[in-house]
């Protein structure tokens, strides 16, 4: 009997090596697997490349990982936030590398890795600083930029429900990067608020099929409510 | 003659007037967000949010916030009946392939050729952040800019050529400011309307650019 | 009030011009919008390019359209079937053009059109007859082939339920090409077995958001049961 | 010595022996489909079908067919508890990016360098059809071939170089036939086992290829 459920965050994060590329889901707080990121601090891996839409808030989660000096490089679309002072300081001091990527290119490059695409042409970014040095091509009279897939060793994502085969459903706008990151990483770790019996999730409603998930760990919802969860 | 600038809500109402029932629209962070308050009741406009929502509704009542249901600015919102959730790659597919009728974006500068600058001041000390701005700028059927005509220092945001790093090349179709509505046609600003009491000549002089 | 629901197949197919490119959903019979294809025969457009996984069975649906001489070219992955004799004869007589595409390239090229991708590199097909004359590139030591998006004027797809905003859910393996074709066509026409009130489809369960659908028409299920529908 | 070929079910059982619990597997149309009948009860193997199923189960009882629930060969199947449905682009993403552990495919020919031919005879009179064969051949972590060792005319399907149009370049890792199990290592056939009574030398002579 196959079960991908592990019983601790520590077990879920076993094997993250120094220098690994780690994707972290979420758009701001929605979908951010805060407990897994905190587990990564405890786990100890350093020299990490982090792929995430943002670069952390205040001093918890991703910001705490940055503050602990574990991150060599961030690949993201929107590092600047009202409370991104940890990232801001590291960046200004030249202590962290930033690869700034338009959000759609970020999502599409992650999907490309998960879908076996070696690279693709997009109009987004053409003629801007973010496309500097990149290959361009005219296609049907419009200019496109070549973008490459972003692969990861681990993806840490947050879902709402999961089962022992790794099938996941998300909640509202917390879905965001979870499904594509799950496809792009060698090992995907999902925190879920609820574990369901096999078959309890309608096969029509599965958002991430279990093939894309290697480990699940249950995190009670209470622990993750920054504010205002409404059932 | 004297004239009065539109205030933020008046400007939002002006933009809303050009958004018709059935249109799919993305309202950028900041000023454009206000446009949502000015659609007539019972007129169905479909608001998309880059983080994976279609059919976005108004802000929830105080105490009813759900932080899994936020907009691109990470503010709590609601979802209308008939709305849907999807992941980021699907959301940006929607934004990048011309499925949205209109993207309304803020701007630092718009050039006569339609170049848009709205993501970075170019100051090396500033932390750069782009989010979905570049995707929206080139992906929607039409990109509209909604902005104050002048910076806080009184400098025109309409320019012959952007000095700030650009967000997209020749992507702006129409500009709504607190003074005027301007189309971009064949690499030229074409003045469509001004606030009462402001002549085209005056606006041209104030802006330091030519209108056609 | 927006309603994309039209009350007849004829109204759903208005505006398909001679020479149009029309995508048709389905994998064999599952997800095939048979009534819409028959409506296309009645509608009269000719010189069509059809994009579909197969090339018709016996003499109904797509095969009937082919037999009526309306199709100039078929872009598909698997034209040969036990009962594809209409296509087979036209092909052997040189009366129809075939662009044979590996099924995954077909799905990905259709998605590319719907996602604003100007083209992409895939390993699939490299070194085979189906990649002859196509651009190739070595990426990370492996050989890739460049593939272009497939756009369409119309997509005819079959879904299970829909609402007046065009949101769709599918049924089991009948989902197949419907969601990506809906994204790639200027006008997507969906036949649905059931019309739901707005909001009756859970927003978490919507597979095709309404933005990708321009017209819906209700077709009672009974009419489409070739065999063996099980509720 | 004399030997006996494996029959189709024996061959399927032999392949099934190498598929372990927890593996994600796509069984191609035709002969490979039989492998599904030979997994021990209670061993969870995940079967994927290109038309958008994961967790495919056995054929339904007669009278319970659902023609919205078919496999790649368009035959009615069932879905196990824990299975899921998805669209074609997602299904092929799964197939093309190494998410499947094994694809088991039929073949016309396999060459010593791992080239596979299984989609087209090359006869201009034949209607070509490729389906998902090329995607599976290069997309799975491992591509295994399952075939009869000889054509109906007694010609070896193991060849030094494919004469039929190929499906994928250097993509086959292992071959199961009714006579032998053969790996492909460094562009060479490596014989792993033969049916009882058949020597490596005999098989090499019969096949017209060298084994290492």
Tab-separated table of C-alpha atoms in Angstrom, chain C residues 16-22 24 37 40-41 43-51 62 65-66 69-75 96-97 153-154 156:
chain	number	residue	atom	x	y	z
C	16	UNK	CA	-17.930	29.943	-39.651
C	17	UNK	CA	-16.514	31.125	-42.972
C	18	UNK	CA	-15.169	29.164	-45.890
C	19	UNK	CA	-11.514	28.419	-45.283
C	20	UNK	CA	-11.811	28.663	-41.501
C	21	UNK	CA	-9.694	26.618	-39.110
C	22	UNK	CA	-11.985	24.676	-36.794
C	24	UNK	CA	-13.059	19.754	-32.786
C	37	UNK	CA	-20.137	18.830	-36.246
C	40	UNK	CA	-21.376	22.449	-39.383
C	41	UNK	CA	-22.438	20.264	-42.290
C	43	UNK	CA	-24.085	25.399	-41.976
C	44	UNK	CA	-22.275	24.883	-45.256
C	45	UNK	CA	-18.755	26.272	-44.731
C	46	UNK	CA	-16.194	24.650	-46.991
C	47	UNK	CA	-12.445	24.527	-47.508
C	48	UNK	CA	-12.065	23.984	-43.771
C	49	UNK	CA	-8.935	23.049	-41.874
C	50	UNK	CA	-9.912	20.692	-39.073
C	51	UNK	CA	-7.795	20.255	-35.950
C	62	UNK	CA	-16.400	14.416	-38.564
C	65	UNK	CA	-18.126	16.400	-42.797
C	66	UNK	CA	-15.196	14.907	-44.683
C	69	UNK	CA	-16.216	17.476	-49.177
C	70	UNK	CA	-15.967	20.400	-46.792
C	71	UNK	CA	-12.482	19.766	-45.477
C	72	UNK	CA	-9.276	20.804	-47.188
C	73	UNK	CA	-6.844	19.745	-44.502
C	74	UNK	CA	-6.791	17.725	-41.293
C	75	UNK	CA	-4.301	18.351	-38.481
C	96	UNK	CA	-7.297	15.851	-48.454
C	97	UNK	CA	-4.145	17.218	-46.888
C	153	UNK	CA	-11.140	30.534	-35.770
C	154	UNK	CA	-13.602	28.237	-34.030
C	156	UNK	CA	-16.316	23.089	-31.178
